[in-house]
Structure formats: C-alpha cells, structure tokens
mmCIF file of C-alpha atoms and ligand atoms in Angstrom:
data_model
loop_
_atom_site.group_PDB
_atom_site.id
_atom_site.type_symbol
_atom_site.label_atom_id
_atom_site.label_comp_id
_atom_site.label_asym_id
_atom_site.label_seq_id
_atom_site.Cartn_x
_atom_site.Cartn_y
_atom_site.Cartn_z
ATOM 1 C CA MET A 39 14.709 3.324 -16.507
ATOM 2 C CA LYS A 40 10.961 4.073 -15.867
ATOM 3 C CA ARG A 41 11.035 3.736 -12.289
ATOM 4 C CA ALA A 42 7.981 4.568 -9.650
ATOM 5 C CA VAL A 43 6.591 4.532 -6.145
ATOM 6 C CA TYR A 44 3.926 3.107 -4.999
ATOM 7 C CA PRO A 45 2.999 4.687 -1.206
ATOM 8 C CA GLY A 46 0.736 3.671 1.217
ATOM 9 C CA SER A 47 0.423 1.940 4.975
ATOM 10 C CA PHE A 48 -0.053 -1.344 3.508
ATOM 11 C CA ASP A 49 -1.526 -2.639 7.557
ATOM 12 C CA PRO A 50 -1.706 -5.142 5.842
ATOM 13 C CA VAL A 51 -1.317 -5.541 2.374
ATOM 14 C CA THR A 52 -4.200 -7.231 0.846
ATOM 15 C CA TYR A 53 -4.852 -9.079 -2.399
ATOM 16 C CA GLY A 54 -5.655 -5.224 -3.594
ATOM 17 C CA HIS A 55 -2.987 -4.213 -3.040
ATOM 18 C CA LEU A 56 -1.349 -6.601 -4.347
ATOM 19 C CA ASP A 57 -2.627 -7.129 -8.024
ATOM 20 C CA VAL A 58 -1.841 -3.158 -8.484
ATOM 21 C CA ILE A 59 2.021 -4.039 -7.311
ATOM 22 C CA LYS A 60 1.579 -6.427 -9.875
ATOM 23 C CA ARG A 61 0.163 -4.818 -12.449
ATOM 24 C CA ALA A 62 1.986 -1.351 -11.905
ATOM 25 C CA SER A 63 5.516 -3.782 -12.058
ATOM 26 C CA GLU A 64 4.931 -4.504 -16.446
ATOM 27 C CA MET A 65 4.485 -0.711 -16.284
ATOM 28 C CA PHE A 66 7.800 -0.081 -15.146
ATOM 29 C CA ASP A 67 11.316 -0.683 -15.261
ATOM 30 C CA VAL A 68 10.805 -1.196 -11.267
ATOM 31 C CA LEU A 69 8.592 -0.019 -8.359
ATOM 32 C CA VAL A 70 9.664 1.049 -5.362
ATOM 33 C CA VAL A 71 6.343 0.074 -2.753
ATOM 34 C CA SER A 72 7.239 2.653 -0.016
ATOM 35 C CA VAL A 73 5.051 2.257 3.447
ATOM 36 C CA LEU A 74 4.940 5.408 4.998
ATOM 37 C CA ASN A 75 4.980 5.566 8.778
ATOM 38 C CA ASN A 76 2.874 7.724 10.305
ATOM 39 C CA LYS A 77 3.349 8.662 13.305
ATOM 40 C CA MET A 78 -0.400 9.643 13.873
ATOM 41 C CA LYS A 79 -2.098 6.492 13.248
ATOM 42 C CA SER A 80 -1.779 2.906 15.470
ATOM 43 C CA PRO A 81 -1.003 0.263 12.721
ATOM 44 C CA LEU A 82 -0.894 -3.467 13.307
ATOM 45 C CA PHE A 83 2.012 -4.402 12.297
ATOM 46 C CA SER A 84 5.000 -2.672 12.832
ATOM 47 C CA VAL A 85 7.219 -0.290 9.327
ATOM 48 C CA GLU A 86 9.733 -3.562 9.477
ATOM 49 C CA GLU A 87 7.039 -6.075 9.882
ATOM 50 C CA ARG A 88 4.266 -4.929 7.075
ATOM 51 C CA VAL A 89 8.117 -3.700 4.965
ATOM 52 C CA LYS A 90 9.087 -7.394 5.837
ATOM 53 C CA ILE A 91 5.557 -8.471 4.657
ATOM 54 C CA LEU A 92 5.576 -6.848 1.302
ATOM 55 C CA LYS A 93 8.543 -8.381 0.939
ATOM 56 C CA GLU A 94 7.861 -12.263 0.970
ATOM 57 C CA ALA A 95 4.522 -11.476 -0.727
ATOM 58 C CA THR A 96 6.263 -9.773 -3.716
ATOM 59 C CA LYS A 97 9.192 -11.998 -3.868
ATOM 60 C CA ASP A 98 8.136 -13.315 -6.726
ATOM 61 C CA ILE A 99 7.820 -10.365 -9.007
ATOM 62 C CA PRO A 100 11.564 -9.521 -9.415
ATOM 63 C CA ASN A 101 11.451 -5.568 -10.410
ATOM 64 C CA VAL A 102 9.206 -4.846 -7.279
ATOM 65 C CA GLU A 103 11.996 -3.050 -4.260
ATOM 66 C CA VAL A 104 10.451 -2.722 -0.567
ATOM 67 C CA ASP A 105 11.696 0.412 1.412
ATOM 68 C CA SER A 106 9.368 2.516 3.925
ATOM 69 C CA PHE A 107 9.956 6.969 4.374
ATOM 70 C CA THR A 108 8.951 9.425 6.770
ATOM 71 C CA GLY A 109 7.384 13.113 6.102
ATOM 72 C CA LEU A 110 5.872 13.885 2.568
ATOM 73 C CA LEU A 111 5.904 11.839 -0.327
ATOM 74 C CA ILE A 112 7.055 14.487 -2.198
ATOM 75 C CA ASN A 113 10.500 14.480 -0.347
ATOM 76 C CA TYR A 114 10.968 10.934 -0.394
ATOM 77 C CA ALA A 115 10.318 10.517 -4.071
ATOM 78 C CA ALA A 116 12.513 14.085 -5.148
ATOM 79 C CA GLN A 117 15.262 11.453 -3.155
ATOM 80 C CA LYS A 118 15.138 8.755 -4.809
ATOM 81 C CA GLN A 119 15.006 10.568 -8.050
ATOM 82 C CA ILE A 120 10.774 8.980 -8.622
ATOM 83 C CA HIS A 121 8.085 11.384 -10.276
ATOM 84 C CA VAL A 122 5.818 9.023 -11.077
ATOM 85 C CA ALA A 123 3.622 8.154 -7.706
ATOM 86 C CA VAL A 124 1.180 5.037 -8.092
ATOM 87 C CA ARG A 125 -2.935 5.531 -6.763
ATOM 88 C CA GLY A 126 -4.939 2.197 -6.897
ATOM 89 C CA LEU A 127 -8.406 3.423 -7.305
ATOM 90 C CA ARG A 128 -11.443 1.398 -5.533
ATOM 91 C CA ALA A 129 -14.138 3.591 -6.137
ATOM 92 C CA ILE A 130 -15.987 6.397 -6.524
ATOM 93 C CA THR A 131 -15.639 7.403 -2.763
ATOM 94 C CA ASP A 132 -11.579 6.458 -3.454
ATOM 95 C CA PHE A 133 -11.579 9.184 -6.300
ATOM 96 C CA GLU A 134 -11.863 12.651 -3.980
ATOM 97 C CA TYR A 135 -9.103 11.572 -1.584
ATOM 98 C CA GLU A 136 -6.745 10.798 -4.407
ATOM 99 C CA LEU A 137 -7.905 13.643 -6.690
ATOM 100 C CA GLN A 138 -5.953 15.864 -4.096
ATOM 101 C CA ILE A 139 -3.140 14.575 -2.159
ATOM 102 C CA ALA A 140 -2.494 13.977 -6.329
ATOM 103 C CA GLN A 141 -3.093 17.403 -6.856
ATOM 104 C CA THR A 142 -1.495 18.477 -4.009
ATOM 105 C CA ASN A 143 1.618 16.737 -4.619
ATOM 106 C CA ARG A 144 1.258 18.093 -8.469
ATOM 107 C CA LYS A 145 1.282 21.146 -6.669
ATOM 108 C CA LEU A 146 3.752 20.871 -4.173
ATOM 109 C CA SER A 147 6.931 19.019 -6.150
ATOM 110 C CA GLN A 148 6.868 22.303 -8.447
ATOM 111 C CA GLY A 149 5.221 20.289 -11.302
ATOM 112 C CA ALA A 150 8.097 16.930 -10.373
ATOM 113 C CA LEU A 151 5.509 14.053 -8.982
ATOM 114 C CA ASP A 152 2.685 13.302 -11.176
ATOM 115 C CA THR A 153 0.147 10.240 -9.925
ATOM 116 C CA VAL A 154 -0.880 7.401 -12.071
ATOM 117 C CA PHE A 155 -3.961 5.551 -10.512
ATOM 118 C CA LEU A 156 -4.788 1.150 -11.696
ATOM 119 C CA THR A 157 -8.553 1.039 -11.321
ATOM 120 C CA THR A 158 -8.857 -2.830 -8.584
ATOM 121 C CA SER A 159 -9.859 -5.489 -10.206
ATOM 122 C CA LEU A 160 -13.917 -6.078 -9.796
ATOM 123 C CA GLU A 161 -12.584 -8.701 -8.196
ATOM 124 C CA TYR A 162 -11.008 -6.193 -4.702
ATOM 125 C CA ALA A 163 -12.687 -3.541 -5.050
ATOM 126 C CA TYR A 164 -14.459 -4.148 -1.822
ATOM 127 C CA LEU A 165 -11.095 -4.476 -0.287
ATOM 128 C CA SER A 166 -9.680 -2.860 2.426
ATOM 129 C CA SER A 167 -6.858 -3.096 5.212
ATOM 130 C CA SER A 168 -9.790 -1.989 7.615
ATOM 131 C CA SER A 169 -12.194 -4.825 6.734
ATOM 132 C CA VAL A 170 -9.755 -7.066 6.692
ATOM 133 C CA LYS A 171 -8.874 -5.776 9.901
ATOM 134 C CA GLU A 172 -11.805 -5.931 11.406
ATOM 135 C CA ILE A 173 -12.981 -9.584 10.492
ATOM 136 C CA ALA A 174 -10.023 -10.992 11.082
ATOM 137 C CA SER A 175 -10.600 -9.565 14.714
ATOM 138 C CA PHE A 176 -13.933 -10.979 15.262
ATOM 139 C CA GLY A 177 -11.881 -14.345 13.369
ATOM 140 C CA GLY A 178 -13.702 -14.569 10.416
ATOM 141 C CA ASP A 179 -11.863 -15.578 7.264
ATOM 142 C CA ILE A 180 -9.967 -13.776 5.440
ATOM 143 C CA SER A 181 -8.971 -16.185 2.997
ATOM 144 C CA GLU A 182 -9.859 -14.405 0.305
ATOM 145 C CA CYS A 183 -8.780 -10.854 1.437
ATOM 146 C CA VAL A 184 -5.234 -11.706 1.945
ATOM 147 C CA PRO A 185 -2.219 -14.502 1.336
ATOM 148 C CA ASP A 186 -2.957 -17.061 3.182
ATOM 149 C CA PHE A 187 1.160 -15.989 5.797
ATOM 150 C CA VAL A 188 -0.595 -12.757 6.104
ATOM 151 C CA ALA A 189 -3.785 -14.350 7.477
ATOM 152 C CA ALA A 190 -1.619 -16.346 9.626
ATOM 153 C CA LEU A 191 0.443 -13.185 11.183
ATOM 154 C CA MET A 192 -2.573 -11.241 11.894
ATOM 155 C CA LYS A 193 -4.813 -13.991 13.821
ATOM 156 C CA GLU A 194 -1.817 -14.439 15.585
ATOM 157 C CA LYS A 195 -1.117 -10.313 16.519
ATOM 158 C CA PHE A 196 -5.049 -10.439 17.537
ATOM 159 C CA ARG A 197 -4.963 -13.485 19.724
ATOM 160 C CA ASN A 198 -1.943 -11.992 22.086
ATOM 161 C CA ARG A 199 -4.151 -8.091 21.566
ATOM 162 C CA SER A 200 -6.901 -10.509 23.224
ATOM 163 C CA GLY A 201 -9.146 -9.839 19.990
ATOM 164 C CA VAL A 202 -9.541 -5.978 20.956
ATOM 165 C CA LEU A 203 -8.389 -3.739 17.211
HETATM 166 O O1 PNS B 232 -3.142 3.260 2.457
HETATM 167 P P1 PNS B 232 -3.116 4.919 2.377
HETATM 168 O O2 PNS B 232 -3.084 4.869 4.097
HETATM 169 O O3 PNS B 232 -4.244 5.159 2.018
HETATM 170 O O4 PNS B 232 -2.182 5.772 1.846
HETATM 171 C C1 PNS B 232 -2.225 7.233 2.060
HETATM 172 C C2 PNS B 232 -0.427 7.990 1.743
HETATM 173 C C3 PNS B 232 0.270 6.853 2.301
HETATM 174 C C4 PNS B 232 -0.456 7.054 -0.034
HETATM 175 C C5 PNS B 232 -0.719 9.120 2.258
HETATM 176 O O5 PNS B 232 -0.952 9.353 2.882
HETATM 177 C C6 PNS B 232 0.426 9.916 1.475
HETATM 178 O O6 PNS B 232 1.673 9.855 1.006
HETATM 179 N N1 PNS B 232 1.548 10.346 2.838
HETATM 180 C C7 PNS B 232 2.523 11.370 3.302
HETATM 181 C C8 PNS B 232 2.617 13.103 3.696
HETATM 182 C C9 PNS B 232 1.730 13.122 2.203
HETATM 183 O O7 PNS B 232 3.348 13.055 1.613
HETATM 184 N N2 PNS B 232 0.580 14.308 2.519
HETATM 185 C C10 PNS B 232 0.943 14.792 0.756
HETATM 186 C C11 PNS B 232 -0.358 14.176 0.851
HETATM 187 S S1 PNS B 232 -1.730 15.526 0.973
#
C-alpha cells in the first residue's frame, strides 16, 4: 500500500490545497492530510476546527484520511509508517522554502522521508490561506478561494473578532 502524508497548517483549506489533495489522492492508495498543531502561530481556526473542515471538504474522496500532529513531521511520519510527504508548489518563491524543508526532512530522517512536489494548477497559483484570511477580514469576496461552507465559517469568525486578523 502506497501511503503519503500531506502536512500543512490549512488555516483554512483553500481550493489550492484541495486541488493538491485530489491529485495526490489519485497517486497513492491512502493520503493522510495532517494539520500541524503549531503552538507558535495564532491561527484563525483551532486544530480541531481545521480537521473538521478538512474532513467535510474531502468527504467525497474515499482514500483521504484527516489527522493532526505536533512536533517534527519526520517523527509523525515514522510513527504512521509513511515515507512520502506531499507538498504543493505555487511559484518559484515557494521553492526555496520547500526545498530547504524537504532536504532537512530527508537528512533528519536518514532518508526515510522523501518529499514529492505537485505544481499547483494555474488557476489556484495565486491563492494562499493568508491572503484569503486578509480578504475575508475586510469583508471581501472569497467565493473563488474556498468552498462556500468555509467562507461562511470565516465570515462568522471575523464577525466575532470584529474584523481583526
Ligand atoms: O501550510 P504550511 O504552514 O506551509 O506547512 C508547513 C509544514 C507544516 C509542512 C512544516 O512547517 C512542518 O512540517 N512543520 C513541522 C515541524 C517540522 O517537522 N519541521 C522540520 C522541517 S524544517
């Protein structure tokens, strides 16, 4: 069974992430989409909320599992007996950062965790969770960036936060 993990913050999941999830799910028997529980960031959605959102957004893809992790990706992957991480590349600006993480993970895991990159489909290349949050915080239209139910949840969050990021 070929299994892979797609790690990320997913705060929130965008159509760009979902495009990567759909395409990666066709390459592996099981794709585990795993939300990083990063104590250093102050996310819009809690890890539990992000997991729930991802489960809803991927409910029609049977070989996708949604999970969360803390700490190093290599330890999480080893514990799950997964040897491939999937990441999306939008543009050259992503490349340097992603290359560094991929090489670090390969070195730290002594070759046990490799990274496969999927180039984001062109229509989603401009998308990032950060810009989607910024647009939503000012009441902008994010209907082309995230599924409708995510846009509604974001609207709710920003209403409660009085529009502050
Ligand atoms: O969606 P993001 O925030 O770009 O995802 C980054 C992520 C979660 C893939 C990366 O930060 C990560 O794997 N963090 C876990 C900690 C870790 O393993 N760091 C070592 C690589 S330098």
